[in-house]
Tab-separated table of C-alpha atoms in Angstrom:
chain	number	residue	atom	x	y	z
A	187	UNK	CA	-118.770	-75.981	-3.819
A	188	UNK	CA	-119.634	-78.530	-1.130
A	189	UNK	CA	-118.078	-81.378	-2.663
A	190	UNK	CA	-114.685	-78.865	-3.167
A	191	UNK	CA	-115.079	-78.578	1.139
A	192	UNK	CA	-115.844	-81.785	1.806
A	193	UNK	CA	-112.651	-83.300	-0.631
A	194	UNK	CA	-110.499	-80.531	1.361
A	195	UNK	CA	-111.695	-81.721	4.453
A	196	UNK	CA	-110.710	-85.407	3.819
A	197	UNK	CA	-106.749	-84.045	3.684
A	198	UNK	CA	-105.345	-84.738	6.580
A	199	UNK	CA	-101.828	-83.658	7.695
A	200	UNK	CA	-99.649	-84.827	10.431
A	201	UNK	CA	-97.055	-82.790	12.161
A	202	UNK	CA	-93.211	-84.255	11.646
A	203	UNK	CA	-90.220	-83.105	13.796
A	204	UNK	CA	-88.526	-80.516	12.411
A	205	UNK	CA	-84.657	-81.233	11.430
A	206	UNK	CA	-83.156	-79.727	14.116
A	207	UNK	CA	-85.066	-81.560	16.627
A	208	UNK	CA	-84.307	-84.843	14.637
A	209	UNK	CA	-80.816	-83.554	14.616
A	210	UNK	CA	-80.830	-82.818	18.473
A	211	UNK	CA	-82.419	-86.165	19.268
A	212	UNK	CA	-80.036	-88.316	17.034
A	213	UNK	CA	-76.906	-86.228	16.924
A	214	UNK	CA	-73.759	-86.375	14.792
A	215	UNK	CA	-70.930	-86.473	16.691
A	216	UNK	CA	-67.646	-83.955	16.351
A	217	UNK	CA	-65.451	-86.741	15.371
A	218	UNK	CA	-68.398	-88.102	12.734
A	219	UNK	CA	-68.579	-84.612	11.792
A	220	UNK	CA	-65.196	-84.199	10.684
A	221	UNK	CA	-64.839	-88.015	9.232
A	222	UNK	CA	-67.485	-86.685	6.991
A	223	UNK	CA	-65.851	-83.853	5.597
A	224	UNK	CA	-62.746	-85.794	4.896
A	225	UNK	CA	-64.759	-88.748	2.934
A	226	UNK	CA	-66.526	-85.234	1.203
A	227	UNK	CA	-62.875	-84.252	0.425
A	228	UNK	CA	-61.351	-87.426	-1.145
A	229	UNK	CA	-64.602	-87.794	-3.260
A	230	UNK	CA	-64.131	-84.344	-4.573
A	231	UNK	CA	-60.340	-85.153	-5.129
A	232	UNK	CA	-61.142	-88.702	-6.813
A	233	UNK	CA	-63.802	-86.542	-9.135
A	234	UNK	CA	-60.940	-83.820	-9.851
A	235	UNK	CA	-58.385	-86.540	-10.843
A	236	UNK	CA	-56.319	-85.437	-7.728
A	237	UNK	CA	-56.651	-88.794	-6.130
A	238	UNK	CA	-56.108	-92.151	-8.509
A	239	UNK	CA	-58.662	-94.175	-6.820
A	240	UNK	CA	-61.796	-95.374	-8.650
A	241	UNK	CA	-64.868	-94.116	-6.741
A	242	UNK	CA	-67.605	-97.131	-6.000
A	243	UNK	CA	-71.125	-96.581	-4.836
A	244	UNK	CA	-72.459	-99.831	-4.417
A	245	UNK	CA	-75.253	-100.802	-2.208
A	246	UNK	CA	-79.234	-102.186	-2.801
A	247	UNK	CA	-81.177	-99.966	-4.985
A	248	UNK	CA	-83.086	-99.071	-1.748
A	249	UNK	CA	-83.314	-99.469	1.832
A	250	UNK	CA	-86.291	-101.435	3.445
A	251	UNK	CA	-84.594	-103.579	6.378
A	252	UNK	CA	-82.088	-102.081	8.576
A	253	UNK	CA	-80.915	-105.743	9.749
A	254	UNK	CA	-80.239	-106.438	6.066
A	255	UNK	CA	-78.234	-103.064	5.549
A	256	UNK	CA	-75.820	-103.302	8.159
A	257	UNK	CA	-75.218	-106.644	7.266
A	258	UNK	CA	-74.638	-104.818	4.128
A	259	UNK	CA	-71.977	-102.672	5.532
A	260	UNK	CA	-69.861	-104.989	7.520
A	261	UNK	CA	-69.211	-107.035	4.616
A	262	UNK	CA	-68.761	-103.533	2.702
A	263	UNK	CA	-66.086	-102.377	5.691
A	264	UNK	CA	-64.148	-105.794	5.324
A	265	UNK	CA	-64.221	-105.279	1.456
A	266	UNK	CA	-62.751	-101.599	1.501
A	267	UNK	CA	-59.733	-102.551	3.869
A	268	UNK	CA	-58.861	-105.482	1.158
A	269	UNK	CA	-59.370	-102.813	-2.213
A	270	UNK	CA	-58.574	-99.304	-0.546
A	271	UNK	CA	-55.121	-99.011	-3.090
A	272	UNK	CA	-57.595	-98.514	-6.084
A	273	UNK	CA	-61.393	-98.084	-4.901
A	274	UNK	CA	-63.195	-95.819	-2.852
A	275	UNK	CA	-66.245	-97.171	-1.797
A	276	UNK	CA	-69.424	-95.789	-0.996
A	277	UNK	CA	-72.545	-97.370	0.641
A	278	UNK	CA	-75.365	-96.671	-1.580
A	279	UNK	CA	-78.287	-96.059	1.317
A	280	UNK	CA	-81.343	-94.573	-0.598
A	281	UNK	CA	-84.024	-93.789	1.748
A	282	UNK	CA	-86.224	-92.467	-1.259
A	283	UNK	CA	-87.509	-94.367	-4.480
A	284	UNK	CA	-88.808	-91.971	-7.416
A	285	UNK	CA	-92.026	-93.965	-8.951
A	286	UNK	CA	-92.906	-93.301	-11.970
A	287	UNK	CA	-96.525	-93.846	-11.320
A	288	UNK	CA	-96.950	-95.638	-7.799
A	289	UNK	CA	-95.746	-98.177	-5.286
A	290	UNK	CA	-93.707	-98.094	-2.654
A	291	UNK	CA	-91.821	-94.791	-2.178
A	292	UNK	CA	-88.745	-96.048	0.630
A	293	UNK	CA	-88.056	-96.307	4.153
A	294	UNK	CA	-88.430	-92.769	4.686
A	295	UNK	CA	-91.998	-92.546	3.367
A	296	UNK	CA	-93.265	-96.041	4.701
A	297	UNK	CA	-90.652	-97.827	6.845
A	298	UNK	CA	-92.938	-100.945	7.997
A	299	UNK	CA	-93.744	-101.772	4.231
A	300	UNK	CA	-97.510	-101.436	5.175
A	301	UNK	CA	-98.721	-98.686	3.703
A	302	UNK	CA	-98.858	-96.818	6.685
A	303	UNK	CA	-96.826	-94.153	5.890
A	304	UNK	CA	-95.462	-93.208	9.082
A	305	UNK	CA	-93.025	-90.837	7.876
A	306	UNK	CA	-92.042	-89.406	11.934
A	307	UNK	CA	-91.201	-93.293	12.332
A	308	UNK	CA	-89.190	-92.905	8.600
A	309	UNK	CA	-87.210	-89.882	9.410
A	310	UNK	CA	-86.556	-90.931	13.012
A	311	UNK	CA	-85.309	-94.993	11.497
A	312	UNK	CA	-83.429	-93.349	8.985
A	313	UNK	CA	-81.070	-90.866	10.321
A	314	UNK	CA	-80.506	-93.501	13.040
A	315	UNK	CA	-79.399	-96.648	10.224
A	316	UNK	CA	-77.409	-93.573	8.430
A	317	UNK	CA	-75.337	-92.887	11.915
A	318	UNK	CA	-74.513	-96.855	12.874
A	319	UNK	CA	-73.098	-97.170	8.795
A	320	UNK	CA	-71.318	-93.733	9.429
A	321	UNK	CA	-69.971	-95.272	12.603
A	322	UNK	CA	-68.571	-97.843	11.249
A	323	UNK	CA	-66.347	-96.026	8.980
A	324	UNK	CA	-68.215	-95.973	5.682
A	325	UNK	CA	-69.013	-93.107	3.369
A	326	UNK	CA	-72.803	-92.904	2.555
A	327	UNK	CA	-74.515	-91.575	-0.445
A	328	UNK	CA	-78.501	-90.710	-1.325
A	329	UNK	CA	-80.175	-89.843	-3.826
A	330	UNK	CA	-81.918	-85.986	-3.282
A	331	UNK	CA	-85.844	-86.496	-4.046
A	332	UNK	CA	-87.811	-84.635	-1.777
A	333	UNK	CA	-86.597	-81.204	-1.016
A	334	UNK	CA	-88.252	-81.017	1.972
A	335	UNK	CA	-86.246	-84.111	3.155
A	336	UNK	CA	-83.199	-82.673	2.486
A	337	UNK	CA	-82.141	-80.833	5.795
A	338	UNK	CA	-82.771	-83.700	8.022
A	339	UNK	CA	-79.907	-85.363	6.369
A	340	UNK	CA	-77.534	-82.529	5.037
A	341	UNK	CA	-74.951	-83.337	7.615
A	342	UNK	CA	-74.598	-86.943	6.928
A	343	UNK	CA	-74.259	-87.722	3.092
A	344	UNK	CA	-71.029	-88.155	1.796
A	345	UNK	CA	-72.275	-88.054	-2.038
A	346	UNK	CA	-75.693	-87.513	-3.348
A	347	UNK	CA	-77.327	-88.202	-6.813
A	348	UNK	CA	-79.970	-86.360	-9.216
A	349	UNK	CA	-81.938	-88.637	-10.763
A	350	UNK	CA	-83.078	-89.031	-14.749
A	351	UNK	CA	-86.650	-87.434	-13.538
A	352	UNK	CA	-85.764	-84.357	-11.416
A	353	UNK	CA	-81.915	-83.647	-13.576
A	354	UNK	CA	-84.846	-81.215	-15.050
A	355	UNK	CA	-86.112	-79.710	-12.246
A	356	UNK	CA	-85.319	-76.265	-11.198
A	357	UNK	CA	-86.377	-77.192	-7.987
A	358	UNK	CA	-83.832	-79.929	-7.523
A	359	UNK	CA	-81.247	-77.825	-9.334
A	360	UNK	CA	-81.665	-75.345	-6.651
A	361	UNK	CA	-81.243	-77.717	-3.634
A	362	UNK	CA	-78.215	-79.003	-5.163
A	363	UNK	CA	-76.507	-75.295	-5.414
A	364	UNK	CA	-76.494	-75.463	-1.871
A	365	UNK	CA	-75.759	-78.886	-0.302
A	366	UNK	CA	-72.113	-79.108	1.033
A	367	UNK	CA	-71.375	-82.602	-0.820
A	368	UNK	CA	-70.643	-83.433	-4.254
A	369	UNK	CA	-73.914	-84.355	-6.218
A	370	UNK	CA	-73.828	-85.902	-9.771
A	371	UNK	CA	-76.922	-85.417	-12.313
A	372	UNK	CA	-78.258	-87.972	-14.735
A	373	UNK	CA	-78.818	-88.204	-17.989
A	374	UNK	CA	-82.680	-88.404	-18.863
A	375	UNK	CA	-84.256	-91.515	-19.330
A	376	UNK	CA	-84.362	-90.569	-22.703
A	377	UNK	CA	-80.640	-90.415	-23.152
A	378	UNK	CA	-80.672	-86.369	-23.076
A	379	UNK	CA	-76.886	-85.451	-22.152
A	380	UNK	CA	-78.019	-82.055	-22.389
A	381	UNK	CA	-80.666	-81.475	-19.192
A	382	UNK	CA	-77.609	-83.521	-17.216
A	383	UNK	CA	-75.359	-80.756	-18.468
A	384	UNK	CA	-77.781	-78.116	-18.002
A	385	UNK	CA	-78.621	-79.101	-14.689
A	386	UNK	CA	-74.683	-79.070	-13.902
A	387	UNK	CA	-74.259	-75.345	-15.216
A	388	UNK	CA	-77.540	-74.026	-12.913
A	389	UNK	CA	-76.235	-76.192	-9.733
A	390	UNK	CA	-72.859	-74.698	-10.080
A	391	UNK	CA	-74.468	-71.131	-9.728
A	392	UNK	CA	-75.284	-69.282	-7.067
A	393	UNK	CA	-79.159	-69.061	-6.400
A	394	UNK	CA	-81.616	-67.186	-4.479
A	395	UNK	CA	-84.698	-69.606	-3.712
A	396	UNK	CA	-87.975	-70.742	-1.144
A	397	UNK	CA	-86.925	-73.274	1.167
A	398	UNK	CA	-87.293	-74.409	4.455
A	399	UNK	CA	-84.546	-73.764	7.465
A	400	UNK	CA	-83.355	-76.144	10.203
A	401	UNK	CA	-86.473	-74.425	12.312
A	402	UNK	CA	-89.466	-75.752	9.651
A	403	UNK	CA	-90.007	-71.696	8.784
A	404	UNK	CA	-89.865	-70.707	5.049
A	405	UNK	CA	-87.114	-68.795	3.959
A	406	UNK	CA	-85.012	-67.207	0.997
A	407	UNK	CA	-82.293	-69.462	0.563
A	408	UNK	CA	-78.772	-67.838	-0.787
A	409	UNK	CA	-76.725	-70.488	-2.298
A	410	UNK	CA	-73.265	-69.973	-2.959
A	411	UNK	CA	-73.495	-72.685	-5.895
A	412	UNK	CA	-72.108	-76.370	-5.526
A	413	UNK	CA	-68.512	-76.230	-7.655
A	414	UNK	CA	-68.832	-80.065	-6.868
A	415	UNK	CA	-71.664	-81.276	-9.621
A	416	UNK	CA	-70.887	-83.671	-12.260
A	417	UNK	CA	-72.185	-86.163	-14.986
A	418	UNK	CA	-73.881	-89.781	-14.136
A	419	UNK	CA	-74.348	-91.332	-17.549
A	420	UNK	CA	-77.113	-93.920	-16.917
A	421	UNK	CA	-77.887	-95.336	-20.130
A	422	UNK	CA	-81.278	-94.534	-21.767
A	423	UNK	CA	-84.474	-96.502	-22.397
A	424	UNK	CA	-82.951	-97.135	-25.792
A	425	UNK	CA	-79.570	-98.575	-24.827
A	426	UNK	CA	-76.115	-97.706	-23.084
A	427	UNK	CA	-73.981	-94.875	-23.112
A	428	UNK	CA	-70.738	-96.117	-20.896
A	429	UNK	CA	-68.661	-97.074	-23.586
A	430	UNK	CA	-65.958	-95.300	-25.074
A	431	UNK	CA	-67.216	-95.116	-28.180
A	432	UNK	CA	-71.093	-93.598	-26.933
A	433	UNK	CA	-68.521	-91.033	-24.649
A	434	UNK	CA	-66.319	-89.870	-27.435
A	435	UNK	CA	-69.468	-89.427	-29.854
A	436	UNK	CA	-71.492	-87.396	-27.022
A	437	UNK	CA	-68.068	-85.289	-26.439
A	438	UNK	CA	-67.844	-84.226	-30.311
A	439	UNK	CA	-71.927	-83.987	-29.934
A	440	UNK	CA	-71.839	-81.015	-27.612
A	441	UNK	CA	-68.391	-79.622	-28.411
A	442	UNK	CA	-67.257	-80.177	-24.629
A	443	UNK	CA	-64.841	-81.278	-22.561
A	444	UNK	CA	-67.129	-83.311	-20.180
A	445	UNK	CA	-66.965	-82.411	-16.001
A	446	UNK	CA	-66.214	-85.909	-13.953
A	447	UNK	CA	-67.965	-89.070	-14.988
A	448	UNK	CA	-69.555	-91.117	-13.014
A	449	UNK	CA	-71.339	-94.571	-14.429
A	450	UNK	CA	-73.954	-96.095	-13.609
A	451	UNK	CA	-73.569	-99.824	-14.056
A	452	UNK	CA	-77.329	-100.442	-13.742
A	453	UNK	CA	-80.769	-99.052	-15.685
A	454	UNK	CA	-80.732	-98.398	-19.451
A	455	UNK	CA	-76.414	-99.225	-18.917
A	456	UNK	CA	-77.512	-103.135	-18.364
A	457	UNK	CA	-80.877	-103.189	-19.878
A	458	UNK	CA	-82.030	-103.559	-16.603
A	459	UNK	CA	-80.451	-106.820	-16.123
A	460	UNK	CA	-78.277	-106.740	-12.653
A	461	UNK	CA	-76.659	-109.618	-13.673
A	462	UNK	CA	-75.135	-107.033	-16.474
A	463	UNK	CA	-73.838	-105.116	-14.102
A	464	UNK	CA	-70.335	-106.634	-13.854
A	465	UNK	CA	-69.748	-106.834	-17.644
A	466	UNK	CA	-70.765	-103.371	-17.563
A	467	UNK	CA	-68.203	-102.520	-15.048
A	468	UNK	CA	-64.999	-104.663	-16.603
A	469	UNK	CA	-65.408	-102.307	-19.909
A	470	UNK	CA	-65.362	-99.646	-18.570
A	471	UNK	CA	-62.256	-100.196	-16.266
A	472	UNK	CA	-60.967	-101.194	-19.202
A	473	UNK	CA	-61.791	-98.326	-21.092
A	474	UNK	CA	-61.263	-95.980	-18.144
A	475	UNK	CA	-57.660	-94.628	-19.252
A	476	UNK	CA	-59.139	-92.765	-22.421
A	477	UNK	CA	-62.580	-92.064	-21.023
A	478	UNK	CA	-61.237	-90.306	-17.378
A	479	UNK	CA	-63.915	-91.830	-15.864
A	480	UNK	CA	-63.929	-91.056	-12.291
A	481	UNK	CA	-66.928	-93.439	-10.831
A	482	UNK	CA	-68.987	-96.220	-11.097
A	483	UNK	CA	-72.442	-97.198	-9.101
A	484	UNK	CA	-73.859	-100.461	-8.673
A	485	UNK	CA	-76.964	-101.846	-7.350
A	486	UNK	CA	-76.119	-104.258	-5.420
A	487	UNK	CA	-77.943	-106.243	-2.257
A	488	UNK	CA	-77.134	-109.885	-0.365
A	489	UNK	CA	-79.446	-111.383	-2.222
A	490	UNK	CA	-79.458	-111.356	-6.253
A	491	UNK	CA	-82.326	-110.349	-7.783
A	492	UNK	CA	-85.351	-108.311	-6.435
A	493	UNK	CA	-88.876	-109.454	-5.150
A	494	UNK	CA	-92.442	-107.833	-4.586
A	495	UNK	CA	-93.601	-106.285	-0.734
A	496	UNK	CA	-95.396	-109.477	1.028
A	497	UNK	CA	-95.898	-111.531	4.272
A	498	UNK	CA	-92.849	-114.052	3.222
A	499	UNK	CA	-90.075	-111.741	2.165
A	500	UNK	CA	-86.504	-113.068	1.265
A	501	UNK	CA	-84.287	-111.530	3.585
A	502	UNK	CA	-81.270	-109.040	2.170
A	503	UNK	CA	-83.378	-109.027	-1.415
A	504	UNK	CA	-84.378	-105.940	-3.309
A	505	UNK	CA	-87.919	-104.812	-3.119
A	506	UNK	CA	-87.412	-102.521	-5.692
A	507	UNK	CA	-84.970	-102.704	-8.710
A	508	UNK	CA	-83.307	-105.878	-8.938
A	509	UNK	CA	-79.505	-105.756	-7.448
A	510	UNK	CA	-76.647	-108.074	-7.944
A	511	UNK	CA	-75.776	-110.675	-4.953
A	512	UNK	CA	-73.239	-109.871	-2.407
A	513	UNK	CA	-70.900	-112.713	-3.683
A	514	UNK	CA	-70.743	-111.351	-7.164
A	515	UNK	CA	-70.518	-108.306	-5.623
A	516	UNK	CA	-67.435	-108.876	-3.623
A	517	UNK	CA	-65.664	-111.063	-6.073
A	518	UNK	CA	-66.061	-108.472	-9.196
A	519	UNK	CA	-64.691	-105.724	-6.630
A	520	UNK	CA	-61.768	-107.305	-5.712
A	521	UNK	CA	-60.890	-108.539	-9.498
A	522	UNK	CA	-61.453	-104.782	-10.790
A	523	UNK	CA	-58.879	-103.553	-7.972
A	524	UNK	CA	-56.407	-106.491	-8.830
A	525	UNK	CA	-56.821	-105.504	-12.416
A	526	UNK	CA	-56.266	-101.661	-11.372
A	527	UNK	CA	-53.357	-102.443	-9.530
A	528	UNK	CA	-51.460	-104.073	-12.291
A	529	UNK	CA	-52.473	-101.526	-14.494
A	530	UNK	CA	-50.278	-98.812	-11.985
A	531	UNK	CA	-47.250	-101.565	-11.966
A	532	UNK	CA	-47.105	-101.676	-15.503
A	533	UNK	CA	-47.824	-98.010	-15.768
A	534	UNK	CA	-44.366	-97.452	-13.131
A	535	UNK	CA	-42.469	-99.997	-14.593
């Protein structure tokens, strides 16, 4: 029994703003506010087929330098003004990384890449880095990990992503029945369609769950359900599922018509190669007019390539998956739109 009080006693636990103090401290402005909801809007029209445009959420696999990621985004801004007649694009900022043992867990969780996990210093850094890329024009999109992260951010996420570990979770389900953004689920890292689909039908629902309000207090939260969820195929830890053939065969499979697709370009999709990524990407454009699909993601950074936490970091590099280099980047994104573009003269002609 003493060594049960003495373990409890070596828990510590530090106190964290809540979200509406974070919120009050680094507000969102009327005119951000309502920028927001439009971006919201055309994603939800691009997912519907309402809007032509080929949604693109491209940006490093995560977050560690804020000088890096606005660099990141003012190349991004230039790039959308140059592709706008056929892509959408979306800054990928993830402020969380999912382990699947240990490491690093993101800028929210340890924002000096010390191991000193000063979370205030995370939540505080990162709502500030979301607002300047909001500022500047761009759409931003997250991927939901911790619940308990989720309303200090709620306001500012354009598009937000379930990942192959939690597309299971009832928990994570939950949360996504009640954010106000579209949120896509991904297959497992098995290749299940079926928890992706699953986890689609429960999100779409209305619920009645334990959460936590804008205040810090627990409550019952009453979700209307989130008509916005959708399909990421991801690829599995066998091989990829983006081509039309893998699409068609997981259509017949479950005897559905499936709800938007979105692909990512990156994990089990390019056998973890990021240099994959934009062969990946050119099939299915190709492709895209019999498989509907209505997105694409790509992990993508200055720097190709990723590298490990240390004293002598290269700057605008991954620290986490590896991502593809800005100039590939920029030079596969404006080739896709040129080929998207013909595609509509030849479609008119």
């Amino acid at each position: 029994m003493n060594s049960v009080i003495a373990s409890l006693q070596n828990n510590t636990e530090t106190l964290l703003s809540l979200p509406t103090q974070l919120k009050a401290q680094l507000p969102l402005s009327p005119q951000l506010a309502e920028q927001i909801a439009g971006q919201r809007q055309t994603i939800q029209n691009i997912l519907e087929g309402k809007d032509h445009r080929l949604m693109v959420i491209t940006g490093p696999c995560s977050i560690h330098d804020e000088k890096s990621a606005l660099e990141y985004a003012e190349k991004l801004k230039h790039l959308q003004s140059q592709v706008s007649d056929q892509i959408f694009l979306v800054m990928r900022a993830y402020i969380e990384k999912p382990r699947t043992t240990v490491g690093w867990k993101g800028f929210l969780y340890d924002p000096e890449l010390d191991g000193s996990s000063n979370m205030q210093l995370g939540l505080e850094k990162s709502r500030e880095l979301y607002l300047k890329i909001i500022e500047m024009g761009l759409p931003i999109a997250s991927e939901i990990l911790s619940p308990m992260a989720t309303g200090y951010f709620d306001d500012l996420l354009a598009w937000g992503a379930i990942g192959a570990r939690t597309s299971e979770s009832q928990i994570h389900r939950e949360i996504s029945s009640h954010m106000p953004y579209s949120i896509g689920f991904k297959n497992g890292t098995d290749g299940s369609i079926q928890i992706a689909l699953d986890a689609i039908q429960s999100a779409s629902n209305a619920h009645q769950f334990l959460g936590m309000n804008q205040s810090g207090l627990p409550c019952i939260l009453n979700s209307q359900g989130n008509p916005k969820a959708h399909l990421i195929l991801r690829g599995s830890n066998s091989g990829p599922n983006y081509q039309l053939a893998e699409i068609e065969n997981i259509k017949a499979q479950h005897a559905i018509e499936l709800p938007a697709l979105v692909i990512d370009c990156s994990h089990g999709n390019s056998c973890k190669n990021p240099l994959l990524q934009p062969a990946v990407l050119e099939q299915i454009v190709a492709e895209r007019l019999q498989t509907q699909v209505r997105g694409v993601m790509l992990e993508s950074h200055l720097v190709d390539g990723n590298q490990k936490i240390s004293g002598e970091m290269v700057y605008g590099q991954s620290v986490t998956d590896g991502c593809l280099g800005w100039n590939k980047t920029e030079q596969l994104l404006l080739s896709i739109a040129q080929h998207l573009s013909l595609r509509c003269l030849k479609r008119s002609a």
